PDB file of C-alpha atoms and ligand atoms in Angstrom:
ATOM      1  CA  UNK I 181       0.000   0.000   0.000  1.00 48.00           C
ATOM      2  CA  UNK I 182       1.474   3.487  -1.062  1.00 53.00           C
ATOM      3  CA  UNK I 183       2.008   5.858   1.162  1.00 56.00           C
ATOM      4  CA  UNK I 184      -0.124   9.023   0.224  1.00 57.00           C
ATOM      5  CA  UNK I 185       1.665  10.946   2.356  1.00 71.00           C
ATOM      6  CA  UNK I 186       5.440  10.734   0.373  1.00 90.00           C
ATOM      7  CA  UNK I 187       3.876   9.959  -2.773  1.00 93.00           C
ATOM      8  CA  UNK I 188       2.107  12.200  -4.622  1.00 94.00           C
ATOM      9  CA  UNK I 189       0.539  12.502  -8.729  1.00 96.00           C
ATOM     10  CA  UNK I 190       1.597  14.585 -11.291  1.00 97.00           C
ATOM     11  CA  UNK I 191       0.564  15.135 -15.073  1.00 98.00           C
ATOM     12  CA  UNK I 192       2.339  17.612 -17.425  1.00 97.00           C
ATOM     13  CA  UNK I 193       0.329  18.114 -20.668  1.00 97.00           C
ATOM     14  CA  UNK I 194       2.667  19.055 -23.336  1.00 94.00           C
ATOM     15  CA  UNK I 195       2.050  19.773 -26.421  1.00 90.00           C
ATOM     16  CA  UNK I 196       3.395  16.933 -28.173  1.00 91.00           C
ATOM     17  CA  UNK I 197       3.038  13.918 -25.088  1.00 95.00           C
ATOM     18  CA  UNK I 198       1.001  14.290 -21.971  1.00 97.00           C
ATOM     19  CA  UNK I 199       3.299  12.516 -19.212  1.00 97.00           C
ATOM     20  CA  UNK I 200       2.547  11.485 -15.863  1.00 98.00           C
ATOM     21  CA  UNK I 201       3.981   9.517 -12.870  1.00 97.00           C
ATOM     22  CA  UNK I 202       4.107   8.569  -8.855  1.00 96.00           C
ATOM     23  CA  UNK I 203       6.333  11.098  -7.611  1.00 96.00           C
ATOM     24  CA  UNK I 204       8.290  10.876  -4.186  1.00 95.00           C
ATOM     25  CA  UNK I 205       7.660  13.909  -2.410  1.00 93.00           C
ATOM     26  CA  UNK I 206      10.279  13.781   0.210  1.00 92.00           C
ATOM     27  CA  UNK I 207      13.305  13.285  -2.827  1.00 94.00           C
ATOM     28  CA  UNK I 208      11.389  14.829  -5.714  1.00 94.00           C
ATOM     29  CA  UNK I 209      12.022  11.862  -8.198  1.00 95.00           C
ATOM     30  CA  UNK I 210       9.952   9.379  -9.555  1.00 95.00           C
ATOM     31  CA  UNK I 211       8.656   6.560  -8.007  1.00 93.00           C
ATOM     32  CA  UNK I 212       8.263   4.522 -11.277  1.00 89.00           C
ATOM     33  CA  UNK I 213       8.751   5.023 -14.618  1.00 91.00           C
ATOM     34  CA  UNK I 214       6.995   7.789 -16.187  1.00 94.00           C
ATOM     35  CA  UNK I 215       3.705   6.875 -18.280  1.00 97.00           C
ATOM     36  CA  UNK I 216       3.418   8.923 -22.071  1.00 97.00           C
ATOM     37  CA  UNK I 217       0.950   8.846 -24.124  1.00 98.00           C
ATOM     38  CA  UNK I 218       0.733  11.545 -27.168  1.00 97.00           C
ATOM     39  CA  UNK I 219      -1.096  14.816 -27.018  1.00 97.00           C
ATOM     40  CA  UNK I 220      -4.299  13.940 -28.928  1.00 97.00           C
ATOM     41  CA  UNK I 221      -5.076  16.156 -31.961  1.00 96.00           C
ATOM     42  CA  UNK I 222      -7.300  18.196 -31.981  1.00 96.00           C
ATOM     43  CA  UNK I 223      -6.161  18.535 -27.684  1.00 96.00           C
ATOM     44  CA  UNK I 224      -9.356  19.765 -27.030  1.00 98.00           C
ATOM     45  CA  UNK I 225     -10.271  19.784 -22.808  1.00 98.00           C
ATOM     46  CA  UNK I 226     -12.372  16.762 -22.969  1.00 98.00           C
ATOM     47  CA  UNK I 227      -9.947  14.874 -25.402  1.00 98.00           C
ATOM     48  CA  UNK I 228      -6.740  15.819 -22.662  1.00 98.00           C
ATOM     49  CA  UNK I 229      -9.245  14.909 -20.142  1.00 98.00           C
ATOM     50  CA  UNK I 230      -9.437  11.056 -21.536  1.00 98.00           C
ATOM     51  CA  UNK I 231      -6.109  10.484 -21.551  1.00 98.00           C
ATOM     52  CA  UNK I 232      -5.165  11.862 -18.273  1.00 98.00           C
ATOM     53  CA  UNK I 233      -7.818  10.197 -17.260  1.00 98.00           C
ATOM     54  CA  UNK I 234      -6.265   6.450 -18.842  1.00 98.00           C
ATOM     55  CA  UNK I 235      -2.570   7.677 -17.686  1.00 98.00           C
ATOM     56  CA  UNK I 236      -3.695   7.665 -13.700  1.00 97.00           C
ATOM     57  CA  UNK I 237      -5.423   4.209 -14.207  1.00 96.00           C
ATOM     58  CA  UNK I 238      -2.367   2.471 -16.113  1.00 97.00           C
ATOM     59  CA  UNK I 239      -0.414   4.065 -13.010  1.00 96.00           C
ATOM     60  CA  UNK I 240      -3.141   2.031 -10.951  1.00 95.00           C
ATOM     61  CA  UNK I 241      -3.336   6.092  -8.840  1.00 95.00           C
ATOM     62  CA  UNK I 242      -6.249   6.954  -6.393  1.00 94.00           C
ATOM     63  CA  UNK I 243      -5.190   9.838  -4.708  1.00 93.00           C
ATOM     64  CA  UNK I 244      -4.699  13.150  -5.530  1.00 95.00           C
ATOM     65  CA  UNK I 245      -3.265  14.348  -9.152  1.00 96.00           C
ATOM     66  CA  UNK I 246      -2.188  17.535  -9.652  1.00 97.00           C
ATOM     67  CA  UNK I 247      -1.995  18.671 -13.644  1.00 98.00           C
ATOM     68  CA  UNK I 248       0.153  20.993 -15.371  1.00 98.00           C
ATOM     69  CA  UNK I 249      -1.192  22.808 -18.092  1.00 98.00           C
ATOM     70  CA  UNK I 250       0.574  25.213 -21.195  1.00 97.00           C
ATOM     71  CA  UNK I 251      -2.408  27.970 -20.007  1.00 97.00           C
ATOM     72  CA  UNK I 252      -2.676  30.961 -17.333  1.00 98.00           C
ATOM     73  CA  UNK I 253      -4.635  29.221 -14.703  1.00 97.00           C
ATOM     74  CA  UNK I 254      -6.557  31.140 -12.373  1.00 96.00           C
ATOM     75  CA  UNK I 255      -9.269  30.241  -9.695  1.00 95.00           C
ATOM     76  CA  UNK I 256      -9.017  26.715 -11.497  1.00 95.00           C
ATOM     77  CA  UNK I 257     -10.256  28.035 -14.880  1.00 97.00           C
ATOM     78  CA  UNK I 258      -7.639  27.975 -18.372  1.00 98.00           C
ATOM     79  CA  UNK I 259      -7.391  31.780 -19.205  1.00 98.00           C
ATOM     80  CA  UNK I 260      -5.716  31.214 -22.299  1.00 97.00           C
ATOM     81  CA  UNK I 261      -4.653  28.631 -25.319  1.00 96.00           C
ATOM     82  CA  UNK I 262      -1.362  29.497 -26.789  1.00 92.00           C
ATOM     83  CA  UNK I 263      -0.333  25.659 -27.867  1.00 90.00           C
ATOM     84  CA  UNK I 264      -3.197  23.825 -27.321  1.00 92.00           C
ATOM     85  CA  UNK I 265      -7.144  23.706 -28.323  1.00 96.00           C
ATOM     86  CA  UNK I 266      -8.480  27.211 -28.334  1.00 96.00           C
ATOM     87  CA  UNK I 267     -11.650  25.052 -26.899  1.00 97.00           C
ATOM     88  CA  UNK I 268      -9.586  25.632 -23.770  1.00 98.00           C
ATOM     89  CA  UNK I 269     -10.242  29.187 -22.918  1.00 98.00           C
ATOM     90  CA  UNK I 270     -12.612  29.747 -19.784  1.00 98.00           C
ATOM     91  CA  UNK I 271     -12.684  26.364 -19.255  1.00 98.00           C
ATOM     92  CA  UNK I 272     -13.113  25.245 -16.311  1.00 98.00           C
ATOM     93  CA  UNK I 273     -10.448  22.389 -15.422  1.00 97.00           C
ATOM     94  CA  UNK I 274     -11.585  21.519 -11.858  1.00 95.00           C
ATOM     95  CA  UNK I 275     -15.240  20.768 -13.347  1.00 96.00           C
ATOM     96  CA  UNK I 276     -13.538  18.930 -16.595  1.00 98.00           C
ATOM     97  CA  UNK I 277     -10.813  16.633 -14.583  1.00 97.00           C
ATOM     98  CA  UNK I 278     -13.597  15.839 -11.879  1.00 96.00           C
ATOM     99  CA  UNK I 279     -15.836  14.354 -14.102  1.00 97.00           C
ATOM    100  CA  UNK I 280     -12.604  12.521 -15.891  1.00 97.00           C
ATOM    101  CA  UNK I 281     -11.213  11.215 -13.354  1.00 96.00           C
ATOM    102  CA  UNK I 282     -12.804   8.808 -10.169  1.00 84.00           C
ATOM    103  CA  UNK I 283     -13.735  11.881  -7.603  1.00 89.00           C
ATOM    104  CA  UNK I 284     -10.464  13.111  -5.334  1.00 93.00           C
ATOM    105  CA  UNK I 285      -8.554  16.323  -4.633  1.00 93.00           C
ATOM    106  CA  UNK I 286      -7.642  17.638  -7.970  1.00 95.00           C
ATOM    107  CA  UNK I 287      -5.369  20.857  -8.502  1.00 96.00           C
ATOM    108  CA  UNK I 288      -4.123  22.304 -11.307  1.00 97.00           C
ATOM    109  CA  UNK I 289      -1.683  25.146 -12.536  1.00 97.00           C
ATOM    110  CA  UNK I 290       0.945  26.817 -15.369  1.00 97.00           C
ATOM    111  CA  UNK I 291       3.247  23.864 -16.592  1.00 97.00           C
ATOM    112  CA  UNK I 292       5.987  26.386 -16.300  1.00 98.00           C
ATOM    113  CA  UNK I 293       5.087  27.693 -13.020  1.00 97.00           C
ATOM    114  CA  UNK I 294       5.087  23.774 -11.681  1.00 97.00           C
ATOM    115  CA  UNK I 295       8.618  23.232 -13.341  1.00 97.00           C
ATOM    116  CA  UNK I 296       9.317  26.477 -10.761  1.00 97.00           C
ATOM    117  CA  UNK I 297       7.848  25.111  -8.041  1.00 96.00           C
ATOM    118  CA  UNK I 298       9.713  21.619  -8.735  1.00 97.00           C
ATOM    119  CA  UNK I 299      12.951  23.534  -9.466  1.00 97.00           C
ATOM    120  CA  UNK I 300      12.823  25.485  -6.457  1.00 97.00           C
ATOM    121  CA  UNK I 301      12.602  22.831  -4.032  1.00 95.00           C
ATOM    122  CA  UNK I 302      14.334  19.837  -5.570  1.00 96.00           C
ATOM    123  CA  UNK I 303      16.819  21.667  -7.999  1.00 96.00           C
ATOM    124  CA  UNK I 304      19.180  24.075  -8.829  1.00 95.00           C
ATOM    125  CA  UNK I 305      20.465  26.597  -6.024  1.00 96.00           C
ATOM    126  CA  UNK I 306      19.680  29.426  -8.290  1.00 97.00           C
ATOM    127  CA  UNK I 307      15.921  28.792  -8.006  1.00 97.00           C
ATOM    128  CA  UNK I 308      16.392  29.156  -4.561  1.00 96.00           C
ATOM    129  CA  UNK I 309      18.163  32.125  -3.506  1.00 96.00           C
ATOM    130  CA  UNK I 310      17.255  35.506  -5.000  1.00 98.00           C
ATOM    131  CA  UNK I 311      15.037  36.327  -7.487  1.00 98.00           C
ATOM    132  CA  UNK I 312      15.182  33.572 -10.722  1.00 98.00           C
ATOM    133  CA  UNK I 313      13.560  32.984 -13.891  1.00 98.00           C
ATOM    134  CA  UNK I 314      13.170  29.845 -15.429  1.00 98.00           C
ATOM    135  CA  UNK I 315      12.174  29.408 -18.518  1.00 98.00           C
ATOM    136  CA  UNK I 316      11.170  25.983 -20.667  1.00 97.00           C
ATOM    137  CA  UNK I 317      11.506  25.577 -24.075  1.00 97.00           C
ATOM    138  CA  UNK I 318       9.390  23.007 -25.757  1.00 95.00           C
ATOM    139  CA  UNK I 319       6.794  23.830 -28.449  1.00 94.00           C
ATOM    140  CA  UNK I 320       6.377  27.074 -26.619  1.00 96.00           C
ATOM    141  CA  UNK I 321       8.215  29.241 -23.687  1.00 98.00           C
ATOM    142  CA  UNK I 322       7.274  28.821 -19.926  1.00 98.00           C
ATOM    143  CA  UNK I 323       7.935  31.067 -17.693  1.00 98.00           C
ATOM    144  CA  UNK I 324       8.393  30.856 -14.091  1.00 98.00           C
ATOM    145  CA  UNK I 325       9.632  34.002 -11.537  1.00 98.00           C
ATOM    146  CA  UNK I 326      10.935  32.923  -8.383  1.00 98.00           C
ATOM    147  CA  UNK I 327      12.076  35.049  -5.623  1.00 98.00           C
ATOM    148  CA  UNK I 328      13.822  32.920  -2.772  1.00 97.00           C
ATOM    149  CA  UNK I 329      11.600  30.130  -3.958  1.00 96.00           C
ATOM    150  CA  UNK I 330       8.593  31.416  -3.860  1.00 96.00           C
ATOM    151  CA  UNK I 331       6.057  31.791  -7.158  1.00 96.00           C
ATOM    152  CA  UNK I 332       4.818  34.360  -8.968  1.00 97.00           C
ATOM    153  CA  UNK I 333       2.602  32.804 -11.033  1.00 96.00           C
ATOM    154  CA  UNK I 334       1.090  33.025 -14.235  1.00 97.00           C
ATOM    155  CA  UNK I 335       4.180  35.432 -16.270  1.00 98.00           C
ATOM    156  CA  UNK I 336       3.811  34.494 -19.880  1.00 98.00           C
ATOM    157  CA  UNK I 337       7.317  35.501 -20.829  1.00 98.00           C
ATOM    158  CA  UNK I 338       7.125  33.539 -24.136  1.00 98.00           C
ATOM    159  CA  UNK I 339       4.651  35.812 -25.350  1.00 98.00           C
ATOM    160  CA  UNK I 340       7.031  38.798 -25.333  1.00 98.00           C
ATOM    161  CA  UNK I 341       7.010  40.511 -28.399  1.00 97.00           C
ATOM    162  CA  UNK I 342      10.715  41.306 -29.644  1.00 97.00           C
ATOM    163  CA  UNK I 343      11.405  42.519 -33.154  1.00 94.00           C
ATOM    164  CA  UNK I 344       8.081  42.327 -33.731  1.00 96.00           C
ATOM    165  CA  UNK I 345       7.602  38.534 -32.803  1.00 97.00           C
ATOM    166  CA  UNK I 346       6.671  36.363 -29.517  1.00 98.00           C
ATOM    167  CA  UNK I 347       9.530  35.554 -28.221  1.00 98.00           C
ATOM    168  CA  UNK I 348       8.572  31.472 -28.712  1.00 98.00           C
ATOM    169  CA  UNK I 349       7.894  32.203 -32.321  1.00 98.00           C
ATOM    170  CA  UNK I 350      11.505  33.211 -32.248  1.00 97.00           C
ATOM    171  CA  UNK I 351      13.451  30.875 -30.260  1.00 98.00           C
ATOM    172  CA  UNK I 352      11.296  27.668 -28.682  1.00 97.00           C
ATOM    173  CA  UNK I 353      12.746  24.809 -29.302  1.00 96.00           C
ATOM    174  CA  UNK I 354       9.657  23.517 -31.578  1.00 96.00           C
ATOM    175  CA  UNK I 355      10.924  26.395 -33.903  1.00 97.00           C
ATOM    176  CA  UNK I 356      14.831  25.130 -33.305  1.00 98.00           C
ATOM    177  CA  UNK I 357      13.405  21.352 -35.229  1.00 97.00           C
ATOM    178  CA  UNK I 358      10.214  22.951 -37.443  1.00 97.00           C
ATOM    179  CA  UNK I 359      13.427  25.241 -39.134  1.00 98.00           C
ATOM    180  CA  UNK I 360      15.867  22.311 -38.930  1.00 98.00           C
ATOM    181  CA  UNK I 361      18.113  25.190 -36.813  1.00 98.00           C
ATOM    182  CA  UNK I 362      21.576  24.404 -35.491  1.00 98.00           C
ATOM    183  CA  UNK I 363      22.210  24.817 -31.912  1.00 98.00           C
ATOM    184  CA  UNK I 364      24.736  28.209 -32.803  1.00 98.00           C
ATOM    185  CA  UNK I 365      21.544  29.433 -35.063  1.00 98.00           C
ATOM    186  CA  UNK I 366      19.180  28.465 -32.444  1.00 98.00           C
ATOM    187  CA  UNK I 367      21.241  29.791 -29.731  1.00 98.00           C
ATOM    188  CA  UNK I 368      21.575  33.123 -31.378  1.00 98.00           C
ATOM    189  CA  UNK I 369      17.904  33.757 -31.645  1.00 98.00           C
ATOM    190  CA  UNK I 370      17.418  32.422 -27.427  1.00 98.00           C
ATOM    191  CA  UNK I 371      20.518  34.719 -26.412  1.00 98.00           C
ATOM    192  CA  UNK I 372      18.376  37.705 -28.363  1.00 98.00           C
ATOM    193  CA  UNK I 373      15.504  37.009 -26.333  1.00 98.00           C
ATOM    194  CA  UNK I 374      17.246  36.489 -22.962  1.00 98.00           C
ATOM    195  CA  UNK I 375      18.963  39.898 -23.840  1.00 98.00           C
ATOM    196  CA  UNK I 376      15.481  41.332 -23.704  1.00 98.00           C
ATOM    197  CA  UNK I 377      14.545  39.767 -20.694  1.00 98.00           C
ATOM    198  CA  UNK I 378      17.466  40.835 -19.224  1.00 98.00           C
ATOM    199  CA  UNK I 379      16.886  44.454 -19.385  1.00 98.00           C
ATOM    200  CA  UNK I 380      13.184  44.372 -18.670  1.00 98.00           C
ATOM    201  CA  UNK I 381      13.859  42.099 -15.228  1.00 98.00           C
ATOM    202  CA  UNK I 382      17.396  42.126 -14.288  1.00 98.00           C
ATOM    203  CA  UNK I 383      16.861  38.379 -12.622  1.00 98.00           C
ATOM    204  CA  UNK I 384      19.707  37.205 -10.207  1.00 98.00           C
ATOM    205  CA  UNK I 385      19.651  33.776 -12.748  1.00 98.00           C
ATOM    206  CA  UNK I 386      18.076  32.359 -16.038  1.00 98.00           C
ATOM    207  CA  UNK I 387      17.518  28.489 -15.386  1.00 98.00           C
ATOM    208  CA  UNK I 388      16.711  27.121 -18.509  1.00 97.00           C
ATOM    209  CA  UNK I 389      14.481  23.494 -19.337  1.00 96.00           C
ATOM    210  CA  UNK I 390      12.583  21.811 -21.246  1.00 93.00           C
ATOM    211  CA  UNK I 391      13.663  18.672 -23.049  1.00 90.00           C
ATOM    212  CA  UNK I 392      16.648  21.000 -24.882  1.00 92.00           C
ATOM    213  CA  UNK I 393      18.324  21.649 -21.364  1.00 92.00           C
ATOM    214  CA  UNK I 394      19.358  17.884 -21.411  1.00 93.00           C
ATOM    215  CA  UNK I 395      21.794  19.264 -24.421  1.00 96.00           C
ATOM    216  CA  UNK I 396      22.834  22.286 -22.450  1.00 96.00           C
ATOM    217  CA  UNK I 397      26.615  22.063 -23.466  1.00 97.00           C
ATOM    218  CA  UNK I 398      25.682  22.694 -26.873  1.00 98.00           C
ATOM    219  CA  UNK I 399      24.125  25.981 -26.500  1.00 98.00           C
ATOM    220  CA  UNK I 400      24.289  27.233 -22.492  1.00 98.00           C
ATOM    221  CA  UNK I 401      28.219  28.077 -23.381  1.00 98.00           C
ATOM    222  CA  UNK I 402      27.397  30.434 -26.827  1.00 98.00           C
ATOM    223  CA  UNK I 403      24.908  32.885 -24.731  1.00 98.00           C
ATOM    224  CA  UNK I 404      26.236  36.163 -24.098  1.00 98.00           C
ATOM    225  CA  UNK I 405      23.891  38.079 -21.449  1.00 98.00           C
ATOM    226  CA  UNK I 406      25.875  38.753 -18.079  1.00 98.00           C
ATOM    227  CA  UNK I 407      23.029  37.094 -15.948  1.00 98.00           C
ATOM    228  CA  UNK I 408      24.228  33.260 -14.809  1.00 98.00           C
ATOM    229  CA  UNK I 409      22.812  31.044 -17.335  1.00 98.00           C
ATOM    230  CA  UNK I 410      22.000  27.532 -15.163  1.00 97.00           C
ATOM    231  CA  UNK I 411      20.365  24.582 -16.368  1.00 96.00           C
ATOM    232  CA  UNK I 412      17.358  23.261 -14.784  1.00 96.00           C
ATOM    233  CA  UNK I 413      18.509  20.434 -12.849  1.00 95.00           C
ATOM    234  CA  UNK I 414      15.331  18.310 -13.122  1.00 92.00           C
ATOM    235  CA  UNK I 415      15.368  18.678 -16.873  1.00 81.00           C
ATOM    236  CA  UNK I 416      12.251  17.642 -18.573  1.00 80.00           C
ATOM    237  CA  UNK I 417      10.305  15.582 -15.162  1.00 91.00           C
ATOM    238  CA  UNK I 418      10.155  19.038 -13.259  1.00 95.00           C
ATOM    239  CA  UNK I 419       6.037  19.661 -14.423  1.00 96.00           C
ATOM    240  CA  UNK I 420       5.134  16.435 -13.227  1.00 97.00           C
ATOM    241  CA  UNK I 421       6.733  16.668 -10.107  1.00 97.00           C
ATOM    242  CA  UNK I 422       5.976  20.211  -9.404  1.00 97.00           C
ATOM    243  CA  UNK I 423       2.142  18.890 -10.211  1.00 97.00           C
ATOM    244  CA  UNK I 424       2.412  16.197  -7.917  1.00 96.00           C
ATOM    245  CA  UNK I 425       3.997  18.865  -5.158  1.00 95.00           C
ATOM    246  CA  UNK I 426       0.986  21.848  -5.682  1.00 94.00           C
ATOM    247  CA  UNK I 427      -1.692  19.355  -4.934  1.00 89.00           C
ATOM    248  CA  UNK I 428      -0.364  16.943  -2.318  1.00 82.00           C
ATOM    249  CA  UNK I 429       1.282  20.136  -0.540  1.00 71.00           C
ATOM    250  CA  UNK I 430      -1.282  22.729  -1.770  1.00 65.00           C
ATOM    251  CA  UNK I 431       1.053  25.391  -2.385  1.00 57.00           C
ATOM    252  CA  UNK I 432      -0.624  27.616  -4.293  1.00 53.00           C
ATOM    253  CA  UNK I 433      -4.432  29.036  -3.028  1.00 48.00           C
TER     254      UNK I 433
HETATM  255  C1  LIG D 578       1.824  29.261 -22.849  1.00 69.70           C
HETATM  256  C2  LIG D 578       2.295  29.177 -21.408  1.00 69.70           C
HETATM  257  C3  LIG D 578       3.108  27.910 -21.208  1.00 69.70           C
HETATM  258  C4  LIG D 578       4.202  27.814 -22.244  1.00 69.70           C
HETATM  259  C5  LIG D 578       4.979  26.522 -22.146  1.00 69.70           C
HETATM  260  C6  LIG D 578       3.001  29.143 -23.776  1.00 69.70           C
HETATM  261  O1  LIG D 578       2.582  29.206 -25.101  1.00 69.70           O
HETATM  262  O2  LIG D 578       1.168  30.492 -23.084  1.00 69.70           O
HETATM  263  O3  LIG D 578       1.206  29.225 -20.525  1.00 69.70           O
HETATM  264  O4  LIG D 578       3.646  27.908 -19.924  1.00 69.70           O
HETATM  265  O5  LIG D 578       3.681  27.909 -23.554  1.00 69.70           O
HETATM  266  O6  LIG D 578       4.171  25.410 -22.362  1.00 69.70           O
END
């Protein structure tokens, strides 16, 4: 029998996979081996529901799951639908994953902001001390600000216009394969964008994830801003956990 109290759920719906796993809440890893199944097209809410839905029942989970989402999420309703179904806007997800999923404590919020909360707890220093922004870089850009750990939530960083374009139209990483980009082109384009953030924010640290931060070497090294540059240190598992973490731990109101 599991433990609810050191194990928690998490779900990060991305726009390509929707992942999900038992997560340790005392070590911030995973208990087992993560579950994927794709992102169904079109991801509308009652489509994302399904499968989050079949992910906690192949994990054989009755507690509480939180879910990451790639939408501003306030009072439990999607604000907003960037990379997913536009079906999602006003939605609202406590109603949808109740009536998905068997009825327990639900809670859901900002992918990026749950990679922050992960991060800050579990991860690199930076996210820790100071004020930090993380961002991921996937088929959009997250956004998390952090001051001595704690969230602001909701900043949409990746919407940023700069020379005239959102700043994840620019330099995501979905952009980096859709333009077949090498990591000095791609690099260029994210060290133009972190130059903007930069002056707008002055952070203490950048900590940068996403499935790309696995390859940091490649690209970390050719930025130029004078902010630290840091890799996330949970990489690409840091929504689910910080999913699993807001709704066992109920960090956010
Ligand atoms: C969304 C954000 C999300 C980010 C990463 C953006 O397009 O607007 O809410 O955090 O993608 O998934």
């Amino acid at each position: 029998m599991i433990d609810m109290t050191q194990f928690g759920f998490g779900i990060d719906v991305g726009g390509s996979g929707i992942k999900g796993g038992i997560v340790d809440l005392s070590t911030g890893e995973l208990a087992e081996e993560r579950i994927k199944i794709l992102t169904p097209q079109p991801a509308t809410p009652d489509a994302v529901g399904a499968t989050v839905a079949k992910i906690v029942a192949q994990a054989d989970w009755e507690g509480p799951v939180g879910i990451a989402l790639p939408s501003v999420i306030k009072k439990q309703h999607a604000l907003t639908a960037a990379n997913i179904d536009p079906t999602w806007v006003n939605t609202d997800v406590q109603e949808l994953f109740q009536r998905h999923l068997t009825a327990r404590e639900i809670f859901v919020l900002n992918d990026a902001d749950a990679a922050g909360i992960a991060e800050a707890n579990f991860g690199a220093q930076e996210a820790n001390t100071g004020s930090a922004i993380l961002l991921t870089f996937g088929t959009g850009i997250g956004s998390a600000f952090l001051l001595n750990g704690e969230l602001f939530p909701n900043t949409e960083l990746g919407h940023l216009m700069i020379d005239g374009k959102e700043a994840e139209h620019r330099a995501s990483s979905a952009v980096k394969d859709r333009k077949g980009l090498s990591y000095p082109e791609w690099a260029a384009r994210v060290d133009r964008v972190l130059h903007e953030f930069e002056a707008l924010f002055q952070p203490d640290a950048f900590i940068v994830g996403g499935g790309i931060s696995r390859k940091h070497e490649k690209w970390v090294p050719l930025l130029t801003v004078s902010t630290p540059v840091v890799p996330a240190e949970l990489r690409n598992q840091a929504g689910i956990v910080g999913a699993a973490m807001a709704v066992e731990k109920r960090l956010l109101p």
